[in-house]
Coordinates of N, CA and C and ligand atoms in Angstrom, one line a residue:
M1 N -20.3 11.7 -26.0 CA -20.8 11.2 -24.7 C -19.8 11.4 -23.6
I2 N -20.2 12.1 -22.6 CA -19.3 12.4 -21.4 C -19.7 11.6 -20.2
R3 N -18.6 11.2 -19.5 CA -18.9 10.5 -18.2 C -18.2 11.3 -17.1
V4 N -18.6 11.2 -15.9 CA -17.9 11.8 -14.7 C -17.6 10.7 -13.7
G5 N -16.5 11.0 -13.0 CA -16.3 10.1 -11.8 C -15.7 10.9 -10.7
T6 N -15.8 10.3 -9.5 CA -15.3 10.9 -8.3 C -14.4 9.9 -7.5
G7 N -13.6 10.4 -6.7 CA -12.7 9.6 -5.8 C -12.4 10.3 -4.6
Y8 N -12.2 9.5 -3.5 CA -11.9 10.1 -2.2 C -10.9 9.2 -1.5
D9 N -9.9 9.7 -0.7 CA -9.0 8.9 -0.1 C -8.5 9.6 1.1
V10 N -8.1 8.9 2.2 CA -7.6 9.4 3.4 C -6.4 8.5 3.8
H11 N -5.3 9.1 4.2 CA -4.2 8.3 4.8 C -3.8 9.0 6.2
R12 N -3.5 8.1 7.1 CA -3.0 8.5 8.4 C -1.7 9.2 8.2
L13 N -1.3 10.2 9.0 CA 0.0 10.8 9.0 C 0.8 10.3 10.2
V14 N 2.0 9.8 10.0 CA 2.8 9.3 11.1 C 4.3 9.8 10.9
E15 N 5.0 9.8 11.9 CA 6.4 10.1 11.8 C 7.2 8.9 11.2
G16 N 8.3 9.2 10.5 CA 9.1 8.2 9.9 C 8.6 7.8 8.5
R17 N 7.7 8.5 7.9 CA 7.3 8.2 6.5 C 7.4 9.5 5.7
P18 N 7.7 9.4 4.4 CA 7.8 10.6 3.6 C 6.3 11.0 3.3
L19 N 6.1 12.3 3.1 CA 4.9 12.9 2.7 C 4.9 13.1 1.2
V20 N 4.2 12.1 0.5 CA 4.2 12.2 -1.0 C 2.8 12.5 -1.4
L21 N 2.6 13.6 -2.2 CA 1.3 14.1 -2.6 C 1.4 14.4 -4.0
G22 N 0.5 14.0 -4.9 CA 0.6 14.3 -6.3 C 2.0 14.0 -6.9
G23 N 2.7 12.9 -6.3 CA 4.0 12.5 -6.9 C 5.2 13.3 -6.4
V24 N 4.9 14.3 -5.5 CA 5.9 15.1 -5.1 C 6.2 14.9 -3.6
E25 N 7.5 14.7 -3.2 CA 7.8 14.5 -1.8 C 7.9 16.0 -1.2
I26 N 7.1 16.1 -0.2 CA 7.0 17.5 0.5 C 7.7 17.4 1.9
P27 N 8.7 18.3 2.1 CA 9.4 18.3 3.4 C 8.4 18.5 4.6
F28 N 8.3 17.4 5.5 CA 7.5 17.6 6.7 C 7.9 16.6 7.7
D29 N 7.6 16.8 8.9 CA 8.0 15.9 10.0 C 7.2 14.6 10.1
K30 N 6.1 14.5 9.3 CA 5.2 13.3 9.2 C 4.9 13.0 7.8
G31 N 4.6 11.7 7.6 CA 4.2 11.3 6.2 C 3.0 10.3 6.2
S32 N 2.6 10.0 5.1 CA 1.4 9.1 4.9 C 1.7 7.6 5.2
L33 N 0.9 7.0 6.0 CA 1.0 5.6 6.3 C 0.2 4.9 5.1
G34 N 0.8 3.8 4.6 CA 0.1 3.2 3.5 C 1.0 2.0 2.9
H35 N 0.4 1.1 2.2 CA 1.1 0.0 1.7 C 2.0 0.6 0.6
S36 N 1.4 1.3 -0.3 CA 2.2 2.0 -1.3 C 2.9 3.3 -0.6
D37 N 3.2 4.3 -1.4 CA 3.8 5.5 -0.8 C 2.7 6.3 -0.2
G38 N 1.4 5.9 -0.1 CA 0.4 6.6 0.6 C -0.1 7.9 0.0
D39 N 0.1 8.1 -1.3 CA -0.2 9.3 -2.0 C -1.7 9.5 -2.2
A40 N -2.3 10.1 -1.2 CA -3.8 10.2 -1.2 C -4.3 11.0 -2.5
V41 N -3.5 11.8 -3.0 CA -4.0 12.6 -4.3 C -4.1 11.7 -5.4
C42 N -3.0 10.9 -5.7 CA -3.0 10.0 -6.8 C -4.0 8.9 -6.6
H43 N -4.3 8.5 -5.4 CA -5.3 7.4 -5.2 C -6.6 8.0 -5.5
A44 N -7.0 9.1 -5.0 CA -8.2 9.7 -5.2 C -8.5 10.0 -6.7
I45 N -7.4 10.4 -7.4 CA -7.5 10.6 -8.9 C -7.8 9.3 -9.6
A46 N -7.0 8.2 -9.2 CA -7.2 6.9 -9.8 C -8.5 6.4 -9.6
D47 N -9.2 6.6 -8.4 CA -10.6 6.1 -8.2 C -11.5 6.9 -9.0
A48 N -11.3 8.3 -9.2 CA -12.2 9.0 -10.0 C -12.2 8.5 -11.5
L49 N -11.0 8.3 -11.9 CA -10.8 7.8 -13.3 C -11.5 6.4 -13.6
L50 N -11.2 5.5 -12.6 CA -11.8 4.2 -12.8 C -13.3 4.3 -12.6
G51 N -13.7 5.1 -11.6 CA -15.2 5.2 -11.4 C -15.9 5.8 -12.7
G52 N -15.3 6.8 -13.2 CA -16.0 7.4 -14.4 C -16.1 6.4 -15.6
A53 N -15.1 5.6 -15.6 CA -15.1 4.5 -16.7 C -16.0 3.3 -16.4
G54 N -16.5 3.2 -15.1 CA -17.2 2.1 -14.7 C -16.3 0.9 -14.5
L55 N -15.0 1.2 -14.1 CA -14.1 0.1 -14.0 C -13.8 -0.2 -12.5
G56 N -14.6 0.1 -11.7 CA -14.4 -0.3 -10.2 C -13.5 0.7 -9.5
D57 N -12.6 0.2 -8.7 CA -11.8 1.1 -7.8 C -10.3 0.6 -7.8
I58 N -9.5 1.4 -7.2 CA -8.1 1.2 -7.2 C -7.7 -0.1 -6.4
G59 N -8.5 -0.5 -5.4 CA -8.2 -1.6 -4.7 C -8.4 -2.9 -5.4
Q60 N -9.4 -2.8 -6.3 CA -9.6 -4.1 -7.2 C -8.5 -4.3 -8.1
H61 N -8.0 -3.3 -8.7 CA -6.9 -3.3 -9.7 C -5.5 -3.5 -9.1
F62 N -5.3 -2.9 -8.0 CA -3.9 -2.9 -7.4 C -4.1 -3.3 -5.9
P63 N -4.3 -4.5 -5.6 CA -4.6 -4.9 -4.2 C -3.5 -4.5 -3.2
D64 N -3.8 -4.0 -2.1 CA -2.8 -3.5 -1.1 C -2.2 -4.7 -0.3
Q65 N -2.6 -5.9 -0.6 CA -1.8 -7.1 -0.1 C -0.7 -7.5 -1.0
D66 N -0.7 -6.9 -2.3 CA 0.2 -7.4 -3.3 C 1.6 -6.8 -3.0
P67 N 2.6 -7.7 -2.7 CA 3.9 -7.1 -2.4 C 4.5 -6.3 -3.4
K68 N 4.0 -6.5 -4.6 CA 4.5 -5.6 -5.8 C 4.3 -4.2 -5.6
Y69 N 3.2 -3.9 -4.8 CA 2.9 -2.4 -4.6 C 3.4 -1.9 -3.3
A70 N 4.2 -2.6 -2.6 CA 4.8 -2.1 -1.3 C 5.7 -1.0 -1.7
G71 N 5.5 0.1 -1.0 CA 6.2 1.5 -1.3 C 6.1 2.0 -2.7
F72 N 5.1 1.5 -3.5 CA 4.9 1.8 -4.9 C 4.7 3.3 -5.0
Y73 N 5.4 3.9 -6.0 CA 5.3 5.3 -6.4 C 4.0 5.5 -7.1
S74 N 3.0 6.2 -6.4 CA 1.6 6.0 -6.9 C 1.4 6.9 -8.2
V75 N 2.3 7.7 -8.6 CA 2.1 8.3 -10.0 C 2.0 7.2 -11.0
H76 N 2.8 6.1 -10.8 CA 2.7 5.0 -11.8 C 1.3 4.3 -11.7
F77 N 0.5 4.3 -10.7 CA -0.9 3.9 -10.8 C -1.7 4.7 -11.8
L78 N -1.4 6.0 -11.9 CA -2.1 6.8 -12.8 C -1.8 6.4 -14.3
E79 N -0.5 6.1 -14.5 CA -0.1 5.6 -15.8 C -0.9 4.3 -16.2
L80 N -0.9 3.4 -15.2 CA -1.6 2.1 -15.4 C -3.1 2.3 -15.6
V81 N -3.7 3.2 -14.9 CA -5.1 3.5 -14.9 C -5.4 4.1 -16.3
R82 N -4.5 5.0 -16.7 CA -4.8 5.6 -18.0 C -4.8 4.5 -19.2
E83 N -3.9 3.5 -19.1 CA -3.9 2.4 -20.0 C -5.2 1.7 -20.1
K84 N -5.7 1.5 -18.9 CA -7.0 0.7 -18.7 C -8.1 1.5 -19.4
L85 N -8.1 2.8 -19.1 CA -9.1 3.7 -19.7 C -9.0 3.7 -21.2
V86 N -7.9 3.8 -21.7 CA -7.7 3.9 -23.2 C -8.2 2.5 -23.8
A87 N -7.7 1.4 -23.1 CA -8.2 0.1 -23.7 C -9.7 -0.1 -23.6
A88 N -10.3 0.6 -22.7 CA -11.8 0.5 -22.6 C -12.6 1.5 -23.4
G89 N -11.8 2.4 -24.2 CA -12.4 3.3 -25.1 C -12.7 4.6 -24.5
F90 N -11.9 5.1 -23.6 CA -12.2 6.4 -22.9 C -11.0 7.3 -23.1
R91 N -11.3 8.6 -23.2 CA -10.3 9.7 -23.3 C -10.5 10.6 -22.0
I92 N -9.5 10.9 -21.2 CA -9.6 11.8 -20.1 C -9.8 13.3 -20.6
L93 N -10.8 14.0 -20.1 CA -10.9 15.4 -20.5 C -10.3 16.3 -19.5
N94 N -10.7 16.2 -18.2 CA -10.1 17.0 -17.2 C -10.3 16.4 -15.8
L95 N -9.5 16.9 -14.8 CA -9.5 16.5 -13.5 C -9.6 17.7 -12.7
D96 N -10.2 17.6 -11.5 CA -10.2 18.6 -10.4 C -10.1 18.0 -9.1
T97 N -9.1 18.4 -8.3 CA -8.7 17.7 -7.1 C -8.7 18.6 -5.9
T98 N -9.1 18.3 -4.8 CA -8.9 19.0 -3.6 C -8.1 18.2 -2.6
I99 N -7.1 18.9 -2.0 CA -6.2 18.2 -1.0 C -6.7 18.9 0.3
I100 N -6.9 18.0 1.3 CA -7.4 18.5 2.6 C -6.3 18.1 3.6
L101 N -5.6 19.2 4.1 CA -4.5 19.0 5.0 C -4.2 20.3 5.8
Q102 N -4.0 20.1 7.1 CA -3.7 21.3 7.9 C -2.4 21.9 7.7
Q103 N -1.4 21.1 7.7 CA 0.0 21.5 7.6 C 0.8 20.5 6.7
P104 N 1.8 20.7 6.0 CA 2.3 22.0 5.7 C 1.6 22.7 4.6
K105 N 1.9 24.0 4.3 CA 1.2 24.7 3.2 C 1.7 24.0 1.9
L106 N 0.8 23.9 1.0 CA 1.1 23.2 -0.3 C 1.3 24.1 -1.5
A107 N 0.9 25.3 -1.4 CA 0.8 26.1 -2.6 C 2.1 26.1 -3.5
A108 N 3.2 26.1 -2.8 CA 4.5 26.2 -3.6 C 4.7 24.8 -4.3
H109 N 4.1 23.8 -3.9 CA 4.3 22.4 -4.5 C 3.3 22.1 -5.6
V110 N 2.2 22.9 -5.6 CA 1.1 22.6 -6.5 C 1.6 22.5 -8.1
P111 N 2.3 23.4 -8.5 CA 2.7 23.4 -9.9 C 3.4 22.2 -10.3
E112 N 4.3 21.7 -9.4 CA 5.1 20.5 -9.7 C 4.2 19.2 -9.6
M113 N 3.2 19.2 -8.8 CA 2.3 18.1 -8.6 C 1.4 18.1 -10.0
R114 N 1.0 19.2 -10.4 CA 0.2 19.2 -11.6 C 0.9 18.7 -12.8
K115 N 2.2 19.1 -12.9 CA 3.1 18.6 -13.9 C 3.2 17.1 -13.9
K116 N 3.5 16.6 -12.7 CA 3.7 15.0 -12.6 C 2.5 14.4 -13.0
I117 N 1.2 14.8 -12.5 CA 0.0 14.1 -12.7 C -0.3 14.2 -14.2
A118 N -0.1 15.4 -14.8 CA -0.5 15.6 -16.2 C 0.5 14.7 -17.1
A119 N 1.8 14.6 -16.8 CA 2.6 13.8 -17.6 C 2.2 12.4 -17.5
A120 N 1.8 11.9 -16.3 CA 1.4 10.5 -16.1 C 0.2 10.1 -17.0
L121 N -0.7 11.1 -17.1 CA -2.0 10.9 -17.7 C -2.0 11.4 -19.2
Q122 N -0.8 11.9 -19.6 CA -0.7 12.5 -20.9 C -1.7 13.5 -21.2
L123 N -1.8 14.5 -20.3 CA -2.8 15.6 -20.4 C -2.0 16.9 -20.3
P124 N -2.6 18.0 -20.9 CA -2.0 19.3 -20.7 C -2.2 19.7 -19.2
T125 N -1.3 20.4 -18.6 CA -1.4 20.8 -17.2 C -2.7 21.6 -16.9
G126 N -3.2 22.3 -17.9 CA -4.4 23.0 -17.8 C -5.6 22.1 -17.5
A127 N -5.5 20.8 -17.8 CA -6.6 19.9 -17.6 C -6.6 19.2 -16.2
V128 N -5.5 19.6 -15.5 CA -5.3 19.0 -14.2 C -5.3 20.1 -13.1
N129 N -6.4 20.3 -12.5 CA -6.5 21.3 -11.5 C -6.3 20.7 -10.1
L130 N -5.6 21.4 -9.3 CA -5.3 21.0 -7.9 C -5.6 22.1 -7.0
K131 N -6.4 21.8 -5.9 CA -6.6 22.9 -4.9 C -6.2 22.2 -3.5
A132 N -5.8 23.2 -2.6 CA -5.6 22.8 -1.2 C -6.3 23.5 -0.3
T133 N -6.9 22.8 0.8 CA -7.6 23.5 1.8 C -7.3 23.0 3.2
T134 N -7.5 23.7 4.2 CA -7.5 23.1 5.6 C -8.9 22.9 6.1
T135 N -9.0 22.3 7.2 CA -10.4 22.3 7.8 C -10.4 23.1 9.1
E136 N -9.6 24.1 9.1 CA -9.5 25.1 10.2 C -9.4 24.4 11.6
G137 N -8.5 23.5 11.6 CA -8.2 22.8 12.8 C -9.2 21.7 13.3
L138 N -10.2 21.5 12.4 CA -11.2 20.6 12.9 C -11.1 19.2 12.3
G139 N -11.4 18.2 13.1 CA -11.5 16.8 12.6 C -10.1 16.2 12.4
I140 N -10.1 15.0 11.8 CA -8.8 14.2 11.7 C -7.8 15.0 10.8
T141 N -8.2 15.7 9.8 CA -7.2 16.5 9.1 C -6.8 17.7 9.8
G142 N -7.7 18.3 10.4 CA -7.4 19.6 11.3 C -6.5 19.4 12.3
R143 N -6.6 18.2 13.0 CA -5.6 17.8 14.1 C -4.3 17.3 13.5
G144 N -4.1 17.2 12.2 CA -2.9 16.7 11.6 C -2.7 15.2 11.8
E145 N -3.8 14.5 12.0 CA -3.7 13.0 12.0 C -3.8 12.4 10.6
A146 N -4.3 13.1 9.7 CA -4.5 12.5 8.3 C -4.5 13.6 7.3
V147 N -4.2 13.0 6.1 CA -4.4 13.8 4.8 C -5.5 13.2 4.0
A148 N -6.3 14.0 3.4 CA -7.4 13.6 2.6 C -7.3 14.2 1.3
A149 N -7.9 13.5 0.3 CA -8.0 14.2 -1.0 C -9.3 13.7 -1.8
Q150 N -9.9 14.6 -2.5 CA -11.0 14.2 -3.4 C -10.8 14.7 -4.7
A151 N -11.3 13.9 -5.6 CA -11.0 14.2 -7.1 C -12.3 14.0 -7.9
A152 N -12.4 14.8 -8.9 CA -13.5 14.5 -9.9 C -12.9 14.6 -11.3
C153 N -13.5 13.8 -12.2 CA -13.0 13.9 -13.5 C -14.0 13.8 -14.6
S154 N -13.8 14.2 -15.8 CA -14.7 13.9 -16.8 C -13.9 13.1 -17.9
L155 N -14.7 12.3 -18.6 CA -14.2 11.4 -19.6 C -15.0 11.4 -20.8
E156 N -14.4 11.2 -22.0 CA -15.1 11.2 -23.2 C -15.2 9.7 -23.6
I157 N -16.3 9.3 -24.1 CA -16.4 7.9 -24.6 C -16.0 7.9 -26.1
L158 N -14.9 7.3 -26.4 CA -14.4 7.2 -27.9 C -15.1 6.1 -28.6
S159 N -15.1 4.9 -27.9 CA -15.7 3.8 -28.6 C -16.8 3.2 -27.8
H160 N -16.9 1.9 -27.6 CA -18.0 1.3 -26.9 C -18.2 1.9 -25.5
G161 N -17.1 2.2 -24.8 CA -17.2 2.9 -23.5 C -17.8 2.1 -22.4
G162 N -17.7 0.8 -22.4 CA -18.2 0.0 -21.3 C -19.7 0.1 -21.1
Ligands
MG201 MG1 -5.0 5.3 -0.6

């Protein structure tokens, strides 16, 4: 039995914050505003995984009013989500993620992001695909006001599977 999940996240880009995507800090003059580190990539993946397992969403499990998660390194959310999925009888098969950002170019950072995400989820890097696109200057991402990410995953039900 296979299940699929999807996730989507947007964070505003502001000066004075680091830009952390897929667990990697990317040199840039703006970064993601958020209670945690604002890593839209990890948040979209966490939502996809929880969604596929029928376990709700990241906000339910890790409330953004909780001081424990202030400045939280979001790769750790993936480790925690994986534990919840394993406890619920699921195994992650693969992920595919699209990062939507006008600047900076991300291609050079993608291999490191894949490694970090794969390690957190105990997956081979080949099971963690990451793509980056712009919106050709259009909309909130195109104007450089925000970074967005969307993710899809497939899960195998090993036991009861919710
Ligand atoms: Mg988020």
